[in-house]
């Protein structure tokens, strides 16, 4: 009987030896299938929208034509600007203030004098028109974009469509220096293998020459849907995306909405707003043993001292955000009426967002990275289109629905992702944190210099990083 029980026990253990791994494989397979199914299913619903004036027409298909557009100016427009500049009311600055109180008024006087007497808007309009501009109507509003194709494509090179999206207080003009590097890299000393782009740069609705939404609720998800429709209307089924500032959030939403259309996502700003106990532990330990919590030495250098770089500096630079996320129209009315006020408000961001140390300079360091012609051209895009108020409203529309900007972080991004981390960016996001949301990071580059307006400041560095990222994706 003892022998028989041992035999039965042996047979049972033999069955277990087969059944347990089989069961584990079965459960593992089901789990893997569920995870993969989840990846496919968990996307932002594309939906639909209407942002035109009044009710959406019940009948008739939307006009889907793509219409050539040209920026124009007039004597009346320039005369009105000059009249307003002539009536600039100067406010003396506090001695030794530099840019600590905001835009230094003595330097502002110099900017206004240049704007009034030397800046040639007609010449800058010609510069703006050097690339082809278009309008097309999507969801009831006119969308402006530029579309630049390579003048010639070397044999054997595939042209990759690339949608580049700006942020606030920038515009499509931010990309004017990087476009030739991407469309004709060989002519600019960028022999980056077989990567050549045709570039599409839209204006976010409510910015520049894109019509402002007439209805409430226009956020980054609505923008993402409109830009997918734009690319589809241009005949593209798959394309690359690139963005910073709001452009980063819009292109990220695009990847979460239609991942099958996005070949790759390249960002120079990353939003990962989710807070957790693990994140807190990472912050505390990272100052002493960064390697233990997945931070590199460069992460630690950019991240600490934590309170200074992630609290005090951010509070100092984000006062505008609270205004624009709550009651944008109040401040916006004054900015829309005064070109000098508009310039001070916008150009102050191009100072300290380019380099935090520019806070200590009387001229805000503005002309160390840009020319006054470039800076004022961007301001003029806001001025001549009266778009400052609608551009500011974009903050309210997004923050009203998602105060922490993390509502969509649960939708993991599985498309190939490249991140260019510029050292003077307002907030640094380590790769270990980015991986919580971006599940397929192909490249993460610590850029040697540059800040928030990467394409405008360091076009060659950004172009090289985009090309290297796309080459990696194409080799997958």
mmCIF file of N, CA, C and O in Angstrom, residues 306-321 353 356 425-428:
data_model
loop_
_atom_site.group_PDB
_atom_site.id
_atom_site.type_symbol
_atom_site.label_atom_id
_atom_site.label_comp_id
_atom_site.label_asym_id
_atom_site.label_seq_id
_atom_site.Cartn_x
_atom_site.Cartn_y
_atom_site.Cartn_z
ATOM 1 N N UNK A 306 16.567 70.890 -6.015
ATOM 2 C CA UNK A 306 15.201 70.651 -6.468
ATOM 3 C C UNK A 306 14.283 71.846 -6.255
ATOM 4 O O UNK A 306 13.568 72.262 -7.174
ATOM 5 N N UNK A 307 14.265 72.403 -5.050
ATOM 6 C CA UNK A 307 13.346 73.501 -4.761
ATOM 7 C C UNK A 307 13.630 74.713 -5.644
ATOM 8 O O UNK A 307 12.709 75.362 -6.146
ATOM 9 N N UNK A 308 14.901 75.008 -5.858
ATOM 10 C CA UNK A 308 15.254 76.163 -6.683
ATOM 11 C C UNK A 308 14.803 75.971 -8.127
ATOM 12 O O UNK A 308 14.147 76.832 -8.709
ATOM 13 N N UNK A 309 15.131 74.806 -8.707
ATOM 14 C CA UNK A 309 14.903 74.591 -10.136
ATOM 15 C C UNK A 309 13.487 74.146 -10.478
ATOM 16 O O UNK A 309 13.020 74.383 -11.593
ATOM 17 N N UNK A 310 12.807 73.497 -9.535
ATOM 18 C CA UNK A 310 11.503 72.930 -9.849
ATOM 19 C C UNK A 310 10.334 73.606 -9.139
ATOM 20 O O UNK A 310 9.177 73.297 -9.430
ATOM 21 N N UNK A 311 10.639 74.500 -8.212
ATOM 22 C CA UNK A 311 9.579 75.218 -7.520
ATOM 23 C C UNK A 311 9.746 76.726 -7.694
ATOM 24 O O UNK A 311 8.929 77.373 -8.346
ATOM 25 N N UNK A 312 10.849 77.301 -7.173
ATOM 26 C CA UNK A 312 11.009 78.756 -7.215
ATOM 27 C C UNK A 312 11.109 79.275 -8.649
ATOM 28 O O UNK A 312 10.432 80.246 -9.019
ATOM 29 N N UNK A 313 11.963 78.638 -9.461
ATOM 30 C CA UNK A 313 12.125 79.091 -10.845
ATOM 31 C C UNK A 313 10.812 78.945 -11.626
ATOM 32 O O UNK A 313 10.457 79.818 -12.428
ATOM 33 N N UNK A 314 10.100 77.857 -11.376
ATOM 34 C CA UNK A 314 8.850 77.610 -12.100
ATOM 35 C C UNK A 314 7.780 78.619 -11.679
ATOM 36 O O UNK A 314 7.051 79.165 -12.521
ATOM 37 N N UNK A 315 7.686 78.899 -10.388
ATOM 38 C CA UNK A 315 6.729 79.902 -9.914
ATOM 39 C C UNK A 315 7.017 81.267 -10.528
ATOM 40 O O UNK A 315 6.107 81.983 -10.952
ATOM 41 N N UNK A 316 8.291 81.624 -10.597
ATOM 42 C CA UNK A 316 8.672 82.917 -11.162
ATOM 43 C C UNK A 316 8.289 83.023 -12.639
ATOM 44 O O UNK A 316 7.904 84.092 -13.118
ATOM 45 N N UNK A 317 8.384 81.930 -13.357
ATOM 46 C CA UNK A 317 8.161 81.957 -14.802
ATOM 47 C C UNK A 317 6.729 81.640 -15.206
ATOM 48 O O UNK A 317 6.422 81.639 -16.396
ATOM 49 N N UNK A 318 5.856 81.344 -14.258
ATOM 50 C CA UNK A 318 4.530 80.847 -14.648
ATOM 51 C C UNK A 318 3.369 81.730 -14.207
ATOM 52 O O UNK A 318 2.221 81.280 -14.233
ATOM 53 N N UNK A 319 3.630 82.960 -13.828
ATOM 54 C CA UNK A 319 2.537 83.849 -13.456
ATOM 55 C C UNK A 319 1.538 84.047 -14.587
ATOM 56 O O UNK A 319 0.318 84.072 -14.375
ATOM 57 N N UNK A 320 2.066 84.180 -15.804
ATOM 58 C CA UNK A 320 1.219 84.345 -16.993
ATOM 59 C C UNK A 320 0.225 83.200 -17.118
ATOM 60 O O UNK A 320 -0.920 83.369 -17.545
ATOM 61 N N UNK A 321 0.674 81.991 -16.741
ATOM 62 C CA UNK A 321 -0.125 80.789 -16.948
ATOM 63 C C UNK A 321 -1.402 80.840 -16.111
ATOM 64 O O UNK A 321 -2.474 80.472 -16.585
ATOM 65 N N UNK A 353 13.099 82.124 -20.917
ATOM 66 C CA UNK A 353 12.840 80.756 -21.369
ATOM 67 C C UNK A 353 13.944 80.262 -22.303
ATOM 68 O O UNK A 353 14.062 79.062 -22.538
ATOM 69 N N UNK A 356 17.917 80.882 -18.365
ATOM 70 C CA UNK A 356 17.497 81.398 -17.057
ATOM 71 C C UNK A 356 18.413 82.512 -16.558
ATOM 72 O O UNK A 356 17.974 83.418 -15.843
ATOM 73 N N UNK A 425 15.656 74.303 -20.696
ATOM 74 C CA UNK A 425 14.208 74.139 -20.645
ATOM 75 C C UNK A 425 13.708 74.424 -19.229
ATOM 76 O O UNK A 425 14.420 74.187 -18.250
ATOM 77 N N UNK A 426 12.492 74.940 -19.122
ATOM 78 C CA UNK A 426 11.949 75.356 -17.826
ATOM 79 C C UNK A 426 11.922 74.190 -16.843
ATOM 80 O O UNK A 426 12.285 74.330 -15.683
ATOM 81 N N UNK A 427 11.480 73.023 -17.299
ATOM 82 C CA UNK A 427 11.467 71.830 -16.456
ATOM 83 C C UNK A 427 12.199 70.701 -17.171
ATOM 84 O O UNK A 427 12.021 70.503 -18.376
ATOM 85 N N UNK A 428 12.986 69.962 -16.413
ATOM 86 C CA UNK A 428 13.685 68.805 -16.979
ATOM 87 C C UNK A 428 12.919 67.535 -16.631
ATOM 88 O O UNK A 428 12.513 67.333 -15.484
#
